[in-house]
XYZ file of C-alpha atoms in Angstrom:
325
model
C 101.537 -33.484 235.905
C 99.567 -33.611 232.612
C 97.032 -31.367 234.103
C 99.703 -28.581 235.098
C 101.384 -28.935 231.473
C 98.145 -28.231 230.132
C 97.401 -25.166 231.678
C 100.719 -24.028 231.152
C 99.930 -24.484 227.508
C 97.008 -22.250 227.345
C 98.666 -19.708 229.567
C 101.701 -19.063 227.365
C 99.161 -19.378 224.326
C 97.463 -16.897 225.625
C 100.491 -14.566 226.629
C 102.243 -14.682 223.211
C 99.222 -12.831 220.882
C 99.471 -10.003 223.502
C 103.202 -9.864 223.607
C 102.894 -9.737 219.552
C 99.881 -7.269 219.950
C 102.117 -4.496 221.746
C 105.894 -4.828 220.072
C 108.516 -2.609 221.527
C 105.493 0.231 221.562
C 105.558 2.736 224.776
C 102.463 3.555 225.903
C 103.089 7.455 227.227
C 100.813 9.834 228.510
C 103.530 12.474 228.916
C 103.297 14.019 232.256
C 103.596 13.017 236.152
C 101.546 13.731 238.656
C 102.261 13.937 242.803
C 102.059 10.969 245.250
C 99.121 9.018 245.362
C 96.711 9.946 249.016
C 97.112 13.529 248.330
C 94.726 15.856 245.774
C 96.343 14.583 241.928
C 98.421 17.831 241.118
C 100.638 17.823 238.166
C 104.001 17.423 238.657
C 106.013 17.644 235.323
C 104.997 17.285 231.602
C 107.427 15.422 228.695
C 108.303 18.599 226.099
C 107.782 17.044 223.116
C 105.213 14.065 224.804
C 101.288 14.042 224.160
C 100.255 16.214 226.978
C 103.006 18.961 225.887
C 101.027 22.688 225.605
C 97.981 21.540 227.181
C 99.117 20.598 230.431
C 101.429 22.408 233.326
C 103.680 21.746 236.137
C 101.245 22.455 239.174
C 97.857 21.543 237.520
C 95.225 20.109 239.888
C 93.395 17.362 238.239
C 90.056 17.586 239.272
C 87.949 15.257 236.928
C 89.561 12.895 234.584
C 86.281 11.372 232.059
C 83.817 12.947 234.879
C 85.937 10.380 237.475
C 86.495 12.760 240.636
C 87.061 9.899 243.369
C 90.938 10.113 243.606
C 91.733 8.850 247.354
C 94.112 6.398 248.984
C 96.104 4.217 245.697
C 93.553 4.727 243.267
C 94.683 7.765 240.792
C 94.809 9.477 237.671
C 97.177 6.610 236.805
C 94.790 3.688 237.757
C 91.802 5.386 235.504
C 93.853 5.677 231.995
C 96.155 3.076 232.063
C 93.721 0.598 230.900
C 93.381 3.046 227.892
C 95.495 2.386 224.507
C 97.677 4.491 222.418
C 95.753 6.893 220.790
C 93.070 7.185 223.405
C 91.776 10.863 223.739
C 90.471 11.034 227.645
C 89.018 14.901 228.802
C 90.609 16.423 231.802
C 89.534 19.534 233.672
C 91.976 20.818 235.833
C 92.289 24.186 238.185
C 95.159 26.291 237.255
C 95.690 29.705 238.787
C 91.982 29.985 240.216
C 90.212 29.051 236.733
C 88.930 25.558 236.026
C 90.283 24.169 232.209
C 89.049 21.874 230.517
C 91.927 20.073 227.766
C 91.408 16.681 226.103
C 94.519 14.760 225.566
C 95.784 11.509 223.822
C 97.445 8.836 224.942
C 100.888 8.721 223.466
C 102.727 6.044 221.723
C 106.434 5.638 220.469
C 109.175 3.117 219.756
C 111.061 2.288 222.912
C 114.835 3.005 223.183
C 115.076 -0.336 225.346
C 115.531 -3.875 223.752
C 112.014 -5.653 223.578
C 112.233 -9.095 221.877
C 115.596 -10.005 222.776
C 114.048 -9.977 226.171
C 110.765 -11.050 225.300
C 111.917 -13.927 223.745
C 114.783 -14.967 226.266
C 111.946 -15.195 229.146
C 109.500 -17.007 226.981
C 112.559 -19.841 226.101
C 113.660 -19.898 229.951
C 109.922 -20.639 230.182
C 109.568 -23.732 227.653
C 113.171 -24.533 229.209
C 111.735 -25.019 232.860
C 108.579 -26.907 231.568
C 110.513 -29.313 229.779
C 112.991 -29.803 233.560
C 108.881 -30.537 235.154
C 107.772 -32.818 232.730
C 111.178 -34.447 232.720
C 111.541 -34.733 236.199
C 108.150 -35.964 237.308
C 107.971 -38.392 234.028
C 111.436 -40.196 235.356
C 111.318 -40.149 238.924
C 106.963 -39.446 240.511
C 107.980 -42.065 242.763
C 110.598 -39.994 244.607
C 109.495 -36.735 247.387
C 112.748 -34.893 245.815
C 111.552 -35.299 242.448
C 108.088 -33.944 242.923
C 109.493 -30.715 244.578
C 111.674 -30.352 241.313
C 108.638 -30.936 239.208
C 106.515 -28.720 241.344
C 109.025 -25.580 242.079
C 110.017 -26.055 237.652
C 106.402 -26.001 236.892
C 105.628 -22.804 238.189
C 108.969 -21.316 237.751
C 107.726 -21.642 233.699
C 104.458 -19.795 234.846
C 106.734 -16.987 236.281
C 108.822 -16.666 233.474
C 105.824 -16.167 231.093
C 104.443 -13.465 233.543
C 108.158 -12.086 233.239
C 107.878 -11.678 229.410
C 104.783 -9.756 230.258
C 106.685 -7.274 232.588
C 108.301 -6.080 229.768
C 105.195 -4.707 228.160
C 104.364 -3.124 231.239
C 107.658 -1.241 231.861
C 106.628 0.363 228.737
C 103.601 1.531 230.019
C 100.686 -0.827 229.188
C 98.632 -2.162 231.882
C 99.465 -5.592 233.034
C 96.225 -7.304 232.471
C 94.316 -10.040 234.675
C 97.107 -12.464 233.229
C 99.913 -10.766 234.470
C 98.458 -10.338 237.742
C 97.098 -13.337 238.153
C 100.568 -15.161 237.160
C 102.282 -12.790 239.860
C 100.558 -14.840 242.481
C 101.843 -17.757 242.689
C 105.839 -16.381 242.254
C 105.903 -16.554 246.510
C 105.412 -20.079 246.156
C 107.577 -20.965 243.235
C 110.283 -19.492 245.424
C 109.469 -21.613 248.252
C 109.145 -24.859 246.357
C 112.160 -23.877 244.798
C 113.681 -23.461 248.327
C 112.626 -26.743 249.445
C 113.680 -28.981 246.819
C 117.437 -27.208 247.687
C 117.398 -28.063 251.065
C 116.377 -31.847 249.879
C 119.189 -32.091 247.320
C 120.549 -33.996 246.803
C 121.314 -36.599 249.982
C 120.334 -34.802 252.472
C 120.373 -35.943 255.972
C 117.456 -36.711 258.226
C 115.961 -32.810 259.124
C 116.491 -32.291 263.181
C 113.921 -30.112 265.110
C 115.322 -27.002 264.492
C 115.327 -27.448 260.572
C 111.739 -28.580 260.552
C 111.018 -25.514 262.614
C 112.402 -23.356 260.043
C 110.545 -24.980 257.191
C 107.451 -24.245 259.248
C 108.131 -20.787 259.732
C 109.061 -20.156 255.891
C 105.791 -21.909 254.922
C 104.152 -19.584 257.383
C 106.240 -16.513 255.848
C 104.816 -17.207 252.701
C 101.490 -17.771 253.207
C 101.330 -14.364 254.979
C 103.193 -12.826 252.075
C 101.056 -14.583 249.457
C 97.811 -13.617 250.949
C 98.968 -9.391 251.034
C 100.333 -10.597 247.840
C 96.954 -11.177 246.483
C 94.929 -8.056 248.696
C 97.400 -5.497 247.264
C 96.557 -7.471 243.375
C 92.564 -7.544 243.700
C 92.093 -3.999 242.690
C 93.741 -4.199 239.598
C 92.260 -7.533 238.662
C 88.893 -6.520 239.598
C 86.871 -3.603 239.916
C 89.951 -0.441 239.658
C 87.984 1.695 242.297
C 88.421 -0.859 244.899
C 91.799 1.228 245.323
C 90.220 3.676 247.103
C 89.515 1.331 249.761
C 93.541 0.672 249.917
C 95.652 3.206 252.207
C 98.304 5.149 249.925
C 101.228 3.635 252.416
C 100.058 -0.076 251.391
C 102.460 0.091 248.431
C 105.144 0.447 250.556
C 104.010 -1.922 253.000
C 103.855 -4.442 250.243
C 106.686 -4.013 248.651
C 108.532 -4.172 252.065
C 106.688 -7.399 252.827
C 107.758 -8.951 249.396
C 111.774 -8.170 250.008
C 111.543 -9.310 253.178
C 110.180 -12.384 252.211
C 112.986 -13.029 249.498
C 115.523 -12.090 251.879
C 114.247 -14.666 253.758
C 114.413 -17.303 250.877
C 117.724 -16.377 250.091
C 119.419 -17.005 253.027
C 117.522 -20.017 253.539
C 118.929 -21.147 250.229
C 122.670 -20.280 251.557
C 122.145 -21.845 254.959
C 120.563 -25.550 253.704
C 123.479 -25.301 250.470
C 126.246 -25.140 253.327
C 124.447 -27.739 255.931
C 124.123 -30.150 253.291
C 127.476 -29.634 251.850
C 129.229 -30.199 255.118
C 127.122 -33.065 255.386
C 128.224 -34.874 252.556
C 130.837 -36.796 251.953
C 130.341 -38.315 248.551
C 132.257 -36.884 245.539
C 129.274 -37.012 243.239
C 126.652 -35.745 245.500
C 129.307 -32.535 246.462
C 129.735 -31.877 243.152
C 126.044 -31.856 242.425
C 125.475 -29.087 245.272
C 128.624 -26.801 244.132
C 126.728 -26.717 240.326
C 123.171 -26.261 242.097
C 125.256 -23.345 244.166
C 127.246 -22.153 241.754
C 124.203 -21.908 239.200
C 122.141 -20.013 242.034
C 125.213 -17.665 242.402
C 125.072 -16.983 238.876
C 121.555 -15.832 238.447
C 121.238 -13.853 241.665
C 124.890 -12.110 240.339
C 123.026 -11.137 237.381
C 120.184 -9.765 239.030
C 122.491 -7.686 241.457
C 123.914 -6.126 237.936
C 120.803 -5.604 236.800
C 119.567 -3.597 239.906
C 122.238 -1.961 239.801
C 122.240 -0.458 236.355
C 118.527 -0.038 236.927
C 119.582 2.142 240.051
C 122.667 4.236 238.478
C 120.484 4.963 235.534
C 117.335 6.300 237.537
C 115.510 3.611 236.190
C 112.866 1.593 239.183
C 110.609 1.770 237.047
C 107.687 2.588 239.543
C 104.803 2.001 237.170
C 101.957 2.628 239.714
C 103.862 5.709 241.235
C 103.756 7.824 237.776
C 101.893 7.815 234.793
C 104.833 8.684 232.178
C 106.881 5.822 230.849
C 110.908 6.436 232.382
């Protein structure tokens, strides 16, 4: 317990400078380029962004700094987003039969979205879900139900740092070895979260069929964690290990990752109901209906969220483009 509050010190040490460092800045190239697995060919260019005059709709990019090896997820997009605002990077391109070369700049403005409002809420929901671990395994480390609370809070603070960070990247920066690294472990916070439900807060002796289920959830997520962490090594090591990655494993991914939330979230509903029906105390009822009613709550806020996010055109497909939405 002291160990893991600890290293959640250093790790939300270490997030806030960076947080500070980029502000409500976008980070914009200005222009779009097609699908990654097919030849980079410009798509569309801002008007008034960095890349306005220089570049045009229909542009091949052959050579971006001399780099020419654009195959499978590995793109224009993977080479200059580790560049900052006010980068200048040289392109040569073929447009009409003639090769070009332009040098552009990386872009920078104020962003038209709120920044430390949001910053700040995910960094307090983060010292808020520390302070739940450390309370619950300083009252109760004797108890299996109390450990899972400890254990699913603890990292649930690690995922709400790494959330803070996802703002910075929505606004174009890249996400850093922090951010990716803190993205692994949000399978399991889910899962630990999930478990310490289904043992909340009475809950009867598990029968065959339950047990099953955990095993096949634990399963689920270990398989999800591990393409979890194959689809994050390129972009926490070497950046040209993406050309070793097919241009559908995005997709593949991503489908694997809802899946696997699905998958929680029913399991959530299903041991909230079994245990409620369970139950007969007063006290122990009540317990469940605020640990369901809270749950309701945050995944009803998400569902807004997405779909805002969705009537406003706004997925926010970082790897997909290079532009800022």
């Amino acid at each position: 317990m002291l160990c893991g509050a600890a290293v959640w010190v250093l790790v939300f040490v270490a997030a806030v400078p960076v947080l500070l460092e980029r502000g409500p800045t976008v980070r914009d190239p200005g222009w779009l380029y097609s699908a990654p697995g097919t030849p980079p060919r410009v798509t569309s260019v801002a008007p008034h962004g960095a890349a306005a005059g220089r570049l045009e709709a229909g542009d091949r990019i052959l050579s971006i700094d001399g780099e020419t090896r654009y195959r499978g997820l590995y793109g224009p997009d993977w080479q200059i987003w580790r560049y900052p605002p006010g980068a200048v990077y040289h392109v040569r391109l073929l447009r009409r039969g003639e090769i070009h070369d332009v040098e552009l700049r990386i872009g920078a403005r104020s962003s038209s979205r709120p920044y430390w409002p949001v910053v700040w809420s995910f960094l307090f929901g983060s010292v808020t879900f520390a302070g739940v671990a450390w309370l619950i395994g300083w009252q109760r480390p004797d108890m299996a139900t109390a450990r899972l609370g400890w254990m699913a809070s603890q990292l649930t603070a690690f995922v709400y740092i790494g959330l803070a960070l996802e703002v910075s990247q929505t606004n174009g920066w890249h996400p850093g070895a922090l951010l990716e690294t803190l993205r692994l472990i949000g399978d399991w916070h889910l899962w630990l979260t999930w478990w310490f439900v289904a043992e909340f807060p009475y809950p009867p002796p598990p029968g065959r069929f339950r047990r099953s289920v955990r095993i096949g959830l634990a399963a689920f997520c270990a398989i999800a964690w591990a393409m979890g962490v194959v689809f994050e090594l390129p972009i926490l090591g070497v950046p040209s290990w993406g050309t070793l990655l097919p241009a559908w494993w995005m997709s593949a991914a991503h489908g694997a990752e809802t899946s696997f939330r699905a998958a929680i979230g029913l399991a959530v509903a299903a041991v909230l109901i079994h245990n409620y029906r369970a139950i007969r105390d007063p006290g122990a009822r009540r317990r469940l209906e605020i640990v369901g009613g809270a749950i309701a709550f945050g995944i009803g806020a998400i569902a807004v969220a997405e779909v805002v996010s969705w009537a406003q055109h706004r997925d926010m497909p970082i790897l997909a483009n290079l532009a800022t939405l």
